[in-house]
Amino acid sequence: MASLKSVTPKGALKDQWTNHKNDINLVNPANKRLIDVIVIGTGLAGSSAAASLAEMGYNVKAFCFQDSPRRAHSIAAQGGINAAKNYQNDGDSTFRLFYDTIKGGDYRSRESNTYRLAEVSANIIDQCVAQGVPFARDYGGLLDNRSFGGVLVSRTFYAKGQTGQQLLLGAYSALSRQIAKGKVTMYNRHEMMDVVTVEGKARGIIARNLITGKLERHGAHAVVLCSGGYGNVFFLSTNAMGSNVSAAWKAHRRGAYFANPCYTQIHPTCIPVSGEHQSKLTLMSESLRNDGRIWVPKKKEDCQAIINKTKKAEDISEEDRDYYLERRYPSFGNLVPRDVASRAAKERCDAGFGVNSTGNAVFLDFASAIERYGNLEANVKNIKNPSPQQIKDMGREVVKSKYGNLFDMYKQITDDDPYFTAMKIYPAVHYTMGGLWVDYNLMTNVEGLYACGEANFSDHGANRLGASALMQGLADGYFVLPYTIGDYLSKDIRTGAIDTTSEAFSQAEQSVKERIEKLINNNGTKSVDHFHKRLGKVMWDKVGMARNEKGLKEAIAEITEIREDFWANVKVPGEVNGFNPELDKAGRVADFLELGELFAKDALDRKESCGGHFREEYQTKEGEALRDDKNYAYVAAWQYNEVPSKAKLHKEELTFKEVELKTRSYK
Amino acid sequence: MKLTLKIWRQKGPEDKGAIQTYPVDGIDGDMSFLEMMDVLNEQLIEKGEEPVAFDHDCREGICGMCSMYINGRAHGPKRGVTTCQLHMRSFKDGDTIYIEPWRSTAFPVIKDLVVDRSAFDRIIQSGGFVSVNTSGNTIDANATPIEKENADKAFDAATCIGCGACVASCKNASAMLFVSAKVSQLALLPQGDPERKSRALNMVNQMDEEGFGNCTNTGACAVECPKEISLENIARMNREFLKASISKES
């Protein structure tokens, strides 16, 4: 088994990427035509990687489980994408973006990767605009920006609350162009079931056609996983219903190390859970914290009155409100990073100040923003002595132009109108910083097997800042992987097409087949969702926003028990050979039941608090996260074990050349 | 609340299919329509029957995967929402609800409520893009200012989620709203200008080849579009197509 070599280039941070590109081997254009690459997933990372590789001349096969590549879950990203363009002249730079990202990640990411991300960010915006992505513009026709949490500049580009959609459709159009040319063969409604390795190298996959149920063998010289994150291990999350860990987990089973699984982002502003029937949670973009103020009542009797519906948010007077983020973190206020905002909400709700019947909700209030914008508009429109009503009306129009679709979405779900009353929000699982371990070239420790975007672990450390996921997905797919993969593929120009009749392919297909048959013939009594919900509850209660040793140990035991129960009692209806969404789901939940245990093990092992990983035993007197740089400044990369909590730990020590490790303070 | 569901069941593309009746109970107004379907499916699995197949993914109205024809309307009775954003508070206790798949020759049924919309992908492949490589050597994003009004209109057109409600709602099963949204987005932006003629011609041509019907300006598509894409886009596409056809002849 390969050891953890990050292959970080030598030299100063700012020169590393340029030097590396100059040093790596290239494949000449004629030879690229002899090389096949498989890309799994068609979100921002997958679509952009597939399109770019095809443009360069490689033969690409791309796979997605949805009915079209355009539906990958990147489509749902709302707020924006960061880039160090400094268009607002507020002192932004590559270094500042890098610094904010590495600090935001609580110094648990690889410095060289994070710097490269910041470096290529500006180019992403140029590229997307060239593709016709309609970013928001000002009246002068130039691009507009807004602010996100954890930073003091405006560097976020956006397209209303649909930035992910617009970026993904841009990448999808680039992909479509290559499909039309025949350089990409697209496999919709196909799921990757296994990675096939030959002599230690990834040489293809076993895929299942989700319409016919047939297993297919696909050979390639390299396999690139862009299969997203694993937030659905919690059952309830902001992820799409189909988002899953299976591709990454199969790679893990084939030898790829899984890094930092416990680093999960709990997003502070989501619509609270409303009942038992709930199937997913909906995010309200972080961009809302530009204008919304978060608060709970100071008096518990007011909370009770709100729950009993005898009072509304607007009935609570200003002096009886606790704007707890502004109180605790005066310099960043409502725009503290996500991990900090989430924990602060939990702290208030645990103390009994929640504002809905579950006790788990806080207010996100736009009343003062509406007032402020209304007054500005009155000045702009030269209205003397406007009435309070006029101010509110004009203010609401401005808020609508900024966040209209989010306000509509909120109203549809809750039946409350946020233009007139405060939103109720609560943290929910959103993004996973952990993922497959990759080196500087984005290759896992299995040769020829790559991971990009949310599927890898590399750029965000223990906490991702807002508007950085879109940046990373596109950076990996457009600008990093297409170069770095050439270094590896340059050794493959004489290999020829991969033989899919080999023993390795037969064995992999056979094991996939056996597993599917086991699921369908199990004849148990409980549905797949039954197990998924049980797993989710354990994860949320014991491996969620705050963790402790006792809870984590219990979680490991309980997940083991649920997994055993699953394989003994799960019932999967329908047939193997045909369209069977329950069967697809069963396979994914089976993998979550293994990942969940490793996740808890990783959280148990990391005896410090950092970013999205908060251990109750390790906190300051003020309740802030307490890092232990002396003992835990490493990436935890786990080697597969059938009993996930017995996985073997490999450490990649993190060294920082250009930043000083400090206590992260947003006060 | 208690409901009676009349759902289209069809084993596969070759099967004839029929409406079947299912009672459901214990439905809460805060449930989304798809969560109500989850409740039904849990019941069916428990009884050893096969659950109803339906497409869904993001469940927040943006992926465009969900696609039910509910009581004769695409995505149900409310305007500007997808099925996943439709909540059961829009229905009353005792209601009977008819649920069918999109119906169009160009969208063959795969199973139950699931249809094949790959025709939309092929239309985009025929020209719904700007031919720019991801070389990383494009010009600076602010080098070309774009009039805000055009940028905003392009954005409005670009919000199409490709769900196919326009096709399902049209008596001719026309895909003009879908195609015109992409043609408009790129025609309104300077980046799309160099290929505007070939794009309009090729995309319309592909649309015809896929078997979508023609537009007779009833406007049903725009009424049922969950993203409220405007009919203006169809007019713009017709102009683009006409201009391109004339200049091609000369």
mmCIF file of N, CA, C and O in Angstrom, chain A residues 255-311:
data_model
loop_
_atom_site.group_PDB
_atom_site.id
_atom_site.type_symbol
_atom_site.label_atom_id
_atom_site.label_comp_id
_atom_site.label_asym_id
_atom_site.label_seq_id
_atom_site.Cartn_x
_atom_site.Cartn_y
_atom_site.Cartn_z
ATOM 1 N N GLY A 255 -8.931 0.367 -1.475
ATOM 2 C CA GLY A 255 -7.599 0.773 -1.003
ATOM 3 C C GLY A 255 -7.397 2.265 -0.829
ATOM 4 O O GLY A 255 -6.408 2.691 -0.235
ATOM 5 N N ALA A 256 -8.286 3.102 -1.362
ATOM 6 C CA ALA A 256 -8.085 4.546 -1.217
ATOM 7 C C ALA A 256 -8.380 4.962 0.212
ATOM 8 O O ALA A 256 -9.373 4.542 0.791
ATOM 9 N N TYR A 257 -7.513 5.806 0.760
ATOM 10 C CA TYR A 257 -7.714 6.250 2.142
ATOM 11 C C TYR A 257 -8.809 7.296 2.208
ATOM 12 O O TYR A 257 -8.930 8.142 1.327
ATOM 13 N N PHE A 258 -9.584 7.233 3.270
ATOM 14 C CA PHE A 258 -10.656 8.206 3.492
ATOM 15 C C PHE A 258 -10.162 9.181 4.557
ATOM 16 O O PHE A 258 -9.820 8.778 5.664
ATOM 17 N N ALA A 259 -10.123 10.467 4.210
ATOM 18 C CA ALA A 259 -9.490 11.444 5.105
ATOM 19 C C ALA A 259 -10.514 12.288 5.857
ATOM 20 O O ALA A 259 -11.507 12.729 5.285
ATOM 21 N N ASN A 260 -10.245 12.502 7.118
ATOM 22 C CA ASN A 260 -11.021 13.411 7.970
ATOM 23 C C ASN A 260 -12.536 13.269 7.856
ATOM 24 O O ASN A 260 -13.242 14.268 7.705
ATOM 25 N N PRO A 261 -13.071 12.042 7.901
ATOM 26 C CA PRO A 261 -14.524 11.913 7.706
ATOM 27 C C PRO A 261 -15.361 12.722 8.689
ATOM 28 O O PRO A 261 -16.490 13.076 8.388
ATOM 29 N N CYS A 262 -14.787 13.062 9.871
ATOM 30 C CA CYS A 262 -15.618 13.743 10.877
ATOM 31 C C CYS A 262 -15.791 15.232 10.619
ATOM 32 O O CYS A 262 -16.582 15.887 11.280
ATOM 33 N N TYR A 263 -15.075 15.791 9.643
ATOM 34 C CA TYR A 263 -15.223 17.221 9.364
ATOM 35 C C TYR A 263 -16.490 17.448 8.535
ATOM 36 O O TYR A 263 -16.505 17.277 7.321
ATOM 37 N N THR A 264 -17.551 17.834 9.226
ATOM 38 C CA THR A 264 -18.826 18.039 8.551
ATOM 39 C C THR A 264 -19.291 19.452 8.780
ATOM 40 O O THR A 264 -19.154 19.977 9.879
ATOM 41 N N GLN A 265 -19.829 20.059 7.779
ATOM 42 C CA GLN A 265 -20.328 21.403 7.954
ATOM 43 C C GLN A 265 -21.811 21.397 8.264
ATOM 44 O O GLN A 265 -22.616 20.903 7.481
ATOM 45 N N ILE A 266 -22.124 21.944 9.438
ATOM 46 C CA ILE A 266 -23.523 22.112 9.803
ATOM 47 C C ILE A 266 -23.849 23.562 9.482
ATOM 48 O O ILE A 266 -23.269 24.468 10.082
ATOM 49 N N HIS A 267 -24.708 23.789 8.529
ATOM 50 C CA HIS A 267 -24.973 25.135 8.046
ATOM 51 C C HIS A 267 -25.969 25.837 8.970
ATOM 52 O O HIS A 267 -27.013 25.287 9.275
ATOM 53 N N PRO A 268 -25.645 27.075 9.385
ATOM 54 C CA PRO A 268 -26.488 27.702 10.421
ATOM 55 C C PRO A 268 -27.892 28.093 9.964
ATOM 56 O O PRO A 268 -28.793 28.155 10.795
ATOM 57 N N THR A 269 -28.075 28.383 8.686
ATOM 58 C CA THR A 269 -29.374 28.943 8.298
ATOM 59 C C THR A 269 -30.157 27.999 7.389
ATOM 60 O O THR A 269 -30.134 28.129 6.178
ATOM 61 N N CYS A 270 -30.870 27.062 7.996
ATOM 62 C CA CYS A 270 -31.738 26.172 7.228
ATOM 63 C C CYS A 270 -33.140 26.254 7.825
ATOM 64 O O CYS A 270 -33.313 26.666 8.972
ATOM 65 N N ILE A 271 -34.111 25.852 7.043
ATOM 66 C CA ILE A 271 -35.478 25.852 7.555
ATOM 67 C C ILE A 271 -35.598 24.711 8.573
ATOM 68 O O ILE A 271 -35.214 23.581 8.272
ATOM 69 N N PRO A 272 -36.097 25.001 9.788
ATOM 70 C CA PRO A 272 -36.105 23.965 10.832
ATOM 71 C C PRO A 272 -36.964 22.749 10.461
ATOM 72 O O PRO A 272 -37.859 22.837 9.616
ATOM 73 N N VAL A 273 -36.669 21.636 11.119
ATOM 74 C CA VAL A 273 -37.450 20.411 10.936
ATOM 75 C C VAL A 273 -38.888 20.672 11.381
ATOM 76 O O VAL A 273 -39.117 21.281 12.427
ATOM 77 N N SER A 274 -39.857 20.226 10.572
ATOM 78 C CA SER A 274 -41.252 20.489 10.974
ATOM 79 C C SER A 274 -41.972 19.253 11.479
ATOM 80 O O SER A 274 -42.964 19.361 12.181
ATOM 81 N N GLY A 275 -41.471 18.070 11.163
ATOM 82 C CA GLY A 275 -42.182 16.892 11.671
ATOM 83 C C GLY A 275 -41.496 15.600 11.277
ATOM 84 O O GLY A 275 -40.463 15.590 10.612
ATOM 85 N N GLU A 276 -42.106 14.486 11.682
ATOM 86 C CA GLU A 276 -41.549 13.151 11.490
ATOM 87 C C GLU A 276 -41.416 12.754 10.019
ATOM 88 O O GLU A 276 -40.555 11.979 9.643
ATOM 89 N N HIS A 277 -42.322 13.323 9.206
ATOM 90 C CA HIS A 277 -42.380 12.937 7.799
ATOM 91 C C HIS A 277 -41.228 13.500 6.977
ATOM 92 O O HIS A 277 -41.037 13.149 5.840
ATOM 93 N N GLN A 278 -40.473 14.435 7.565
ATOM 94 C CA GLN A 278 -39.515 15.215 6.793
ATOM 95 C C GLN A 278 -38.514 14.344 6.034
ATOM 96 O O GLN A 278 -37.945 13.417 6.593
ATOM 97 N N SER A 279 -38.290 14.656 4.750
ATOM 98 C CA SER A 279 -37.363 13.859 3.960
ATOM 99 C C SER A 279 -36.077 14.591 3.681
ATOM 100 O O SER A 279 -35.059 13.986 3.365
ATOM 101 N N LYS A 280 -36.117 15.913 3.740
ATOM 102 C CA LYS A 280 -34.875 16.662 3.544
ATOM 103 C C LYS A 280 -35.019 18.049 4.143
ATOM 104 O O LYS A 280 -36.116 18.474 4.502
ATOM 105 N N LEU A 281 -33.900 18.747 4.272
ATOM 106 C CA LEU A 281 -33.919 20.086 4.835
ATOM 107 C C LEU A 281 -33.509 21.081 3.751
ATOM 108 O O LEU A 281 -32.749 20.758 2.855
ATOM 109 N N THR A 282 -34.047 22.283 3.873
ATOM 110 C CA THR A 282 -33.779 23.278 2.845
ATOM 111 C C THR A 282 -32.941 24.407 3.414
ATOM 112 O O THR A 282 -33.239 24.944 4.477
ATOM 113 N N LEU A 283 -31.916 24.719 2.666
ATOM 114 C CA LEU A 283 -30.989 25.766 3.067
ATOM 115 C C LEU A 283 -31.583 27.132 2.749
ATOM 116 O O LEU A 283 -32.259 27.304 1.742
ATOM 117 N N MET A 284 -31.308 28.087 3.618
ATOM 118 C CA MET A 284 -31.520 29.489 3.261
ATOM 119 C C MET A 284 -30.119 30.101 3.166
ATOM 120 O O MET A 284 -29.391 30.150 4.149
ATOM 121 N N SER A 285 -29.761 30.553 2.006
ATOM 122 C CA SER A 285 -28.381 30.938 1.710
ATOM 123 C C SER A 285 -27.725 31.810 2.773
ATOM 124 O O SER A 285 -28.344 32.692 3.359
ATOM 125 N N GLU A 286 -26.433 31.561 2.936
ATOM 126 C CA GLU A 286 -25.642 32.381 3.849
ATOM 127 C C GLU A 286 -25.667 33.861 3.452
ATOM 128 O O GLU A 286 -25.489 34.752 4.287
ATOM 129 N N SER A 287 -25.888 34.116 2.173
ATOM 130 C CA SER A 287 -25.913 35.509 1.718
ATOM 131 C C SER A 287 -26.963 36.305 2.493
ATOM 132 O O SER A 287 -26.848 37.514 2.639
ATOM 133 N N LEU A 288 -27.979 35.634 3.020
ATOM 134 C CA LEU A 288 -29.011 36.324 3.793
ATOM 135 C C LEU A 288 -28.430 36.992 5.033
ATOM 136 O O LEU A 288 -28.995 37.948 5.557
ATOM 137 N N ARG A 289 -27.301 36.471 5.504
ATOM 138 C CA ARG A 289 -26.693 37.074 6.692
ATOM 139 C C ARG A 289 -26.011 38.406 6.377
ATOM 140 O O ARG A 289 -25.528 39.088 7.266
ATOM 141 N N ASN A 290 -25.937 38.791 5.075
ATOM 142 C CA ASN A 290 -25.508 40.143 4.740
ATOM 143 C C ASN A 290 -26.501 41.151 5.302
ATOM 144 O O ASN A 290 -26.144 42.264 5.651
ATOM 145 N N ASP A 291 -27.767 40.793 5.300
ATOM 146 C CA ASP A 291 -28.820 41.734 5.657
ATOM 147 C C ASP A 291 -29.708 41.283 6.801
ATOM 148 O O ASP A 291 -30.384 42.100 7.416
ATOM 149 N N GLY A 292 -29.757 39.986 7.058
ATOM 150 C CA GLY A 292 -30.621 39.493 8.125
ATOM 151 C C GLY A 292 -29.878 39.524 9.453
ATOM 152 O O GLY A 292 -28.674 39.317 9.508
ATOM 153 N N ARG A 293 -30.610 39.805 10.527
ATOM 154 C CA ARG A 293 -29.995 39.788 11.855
ATOM 155 C C ARG A 293 -30.565 38.612 12.637
ATOM 156 O O ARG A 293 -31.768 38.382 12.639
ATOM 157 N N ILE A 294 -29.654 37.892 13.289
ATOM 158 C CA ILE A 294 -30.067 36.680 14.001
ATOM 159 C C ILE A 294 -30.288 37.006 15.466
ATOM 160 O O ILE A 294 -29.468 37.667 16.090
ATOM 161 N N TRP A 295 -31.412 36.568 16.005
ATOM 162 C CA TRP A 295 -31.690 36.839 17.424
ATOM 163 C C TRP A 295 -32.666 35.832 18.009
ATOM 164 O O TRP A 295 -33.344 35.092 17.284
ATOM 165 N N VAL A 296 -32.692 35.819 19.351
ATOM 166 C CA VAL A 296 -33.736 35.120 20.110
ATOM 167 C C VAL A 296 -34.199 36.090 21.198
ATOM 168 O O VAL A 296 -33.483 37.045 21.517
ATOM 169 N N PRO A 297 -35.365 35.878 21.796
ATOM 170 C CA PRO A 297 -35.792 36.751 22.880
ATOM 171 C C PRO A 297 -34.864 36.604 24.086
ATOM 172 O O PRO A 297 -34.259 35.551 24.290
ATOM 173 N N LYS A 298 -34.773 37.672 24.872
ATOM 174 C CA LYS A 298 -33.970 37.596 26.095
ATOM 175 C C LYS A 298 -34.722 36.865 27.200
ATOM 176 O O LYS A 298 -34.134 36.330 28.119
ATOM 177 N N LYS A 299 -36.073 36.928 27.133
ATOM 178 C CA LYS A 299 -36.875 36.327 28.202
ATOM 179 C C LYS A 299 -37.517 35.031 27.723
ATOM 180 O O LYS A 299 -38.089 34.976 26.639
ATOM 181 N N LYS A 300 -37.452 34.032 28.606
ATOM 182 C CA LYS A 300 -38.028 32.744 28.230
ATOM 183 C C LYS A 300 -39.540 32.829 28.057
ATOM 184 O O LYS A 300 -40.113 32.106 27.247
ATOM 185 N N GLU A 301 -40.177 33.739 28.835
ATOM 186 C CA GLU A 301 -41.643 33.821 28.681
ATOM 187 C C GLU A 301 -42.016 34.332 27.283
ATOM 188 O O GLU A 301 -43.053 33.956 26.744
ATOM 189 N N ASP A 302 -41.139 35.163 26.691
ATOM 190 C CA ASP A 302 -41.403 35.595 25.315
ATOM 191 C C ASP A 302 -41.272 34.430 24.328
ATOM 192 O O ASP A 302 -42.030 34.306 23.376
ATOM 193 N N CYS A 303 -40.270 33.573 24.566
ATOM 194 C CA CYS A 303 -40.106 32.389 23.706
ATOM 195 C C CYS A 303 -41.371 31.540 23.770
ATOM 196 O O CYS A 303 -41.895 31.081 22.747
ATOM 197 N N GLN A 304 -41.844 31.341 25.003
ATOM 198 C CA GLN A 304 -43.039 30.523 25.186
ATOM 199 C C GLN A 304 -44.246 31.153 24.487
ATOM 200 O O GLN A 304 -45.030 30.467 23.827
ATOM 201 N N ALA A 305 -44.363 32.490 24.605
ATOM 202 C CA ALA A 305 -45.487 33.181 23.961
ATOM 203 C C ALA A 305 -45.426 33.019 22.438
ATOM 204 O O ALA A 305 -46.459 32.863 21.776
ATOM 205 N N ILE A 306 -44.214 33.031 21.886
ATOM 206 C CA ILE A 306 -44.072 32.858 20.428
ATOM 207 C C ILE A 306 -44.469 31.437 20.036
ATOM 208 O O ILE A 306 -45.171 31.220 19.050
ATOM 209 N N ILE A 307 -44.025 30.465 20.845
ATOM 210 C CA ILE A 307 -44.372 29.064 20.563
ATOM 211 C C ILE A 307 -45.893 28.877 20.650
ATOM 212 O O ILE A 307 -46.488 28.207 19.805
ATOM 213 N N ASN A 308 -46.504 29.525 21.642
ATOM 214 C CA ASN A 308 -47.965 29.410 21.802
ATOM 215 C C ASN A 308 -48.738 30.296 20.826
ATOM 216 O O ASN A 308 -49.967 30.356 20.876
ATOM 217 N N LYS A 309 -48.001 31.025 20.025
ATOM 218 C CA LYS A 309 -48.590 31.913 19.013
ATOM 219 C C LYS A 309 -49.400 33.054 19.615
ATOM 220 O O LYS A 309 -50.271 33.621 18.960
ATOM 221 N N THR A 310 -49.124 33.406 20.861
ATOM 222 C CA THR A 310 -49.787 34.584 21.420
ATOM 223 C C THR A 310 -48.969 35.834 21.106
ATOM 224 O O THR A 310 -49.447 36.948 21.217
ATOM 225 N N LYS A 311 -47.688 35.641 20.731
ATOM 226 C CA LYS A 311 -46.865 36.768 20.294
ATOM 227 C C LYS A 311 -46.163 36.398 18.996
ATOM 228 O O LYS A 311 -45.946 35.218 18.713
#
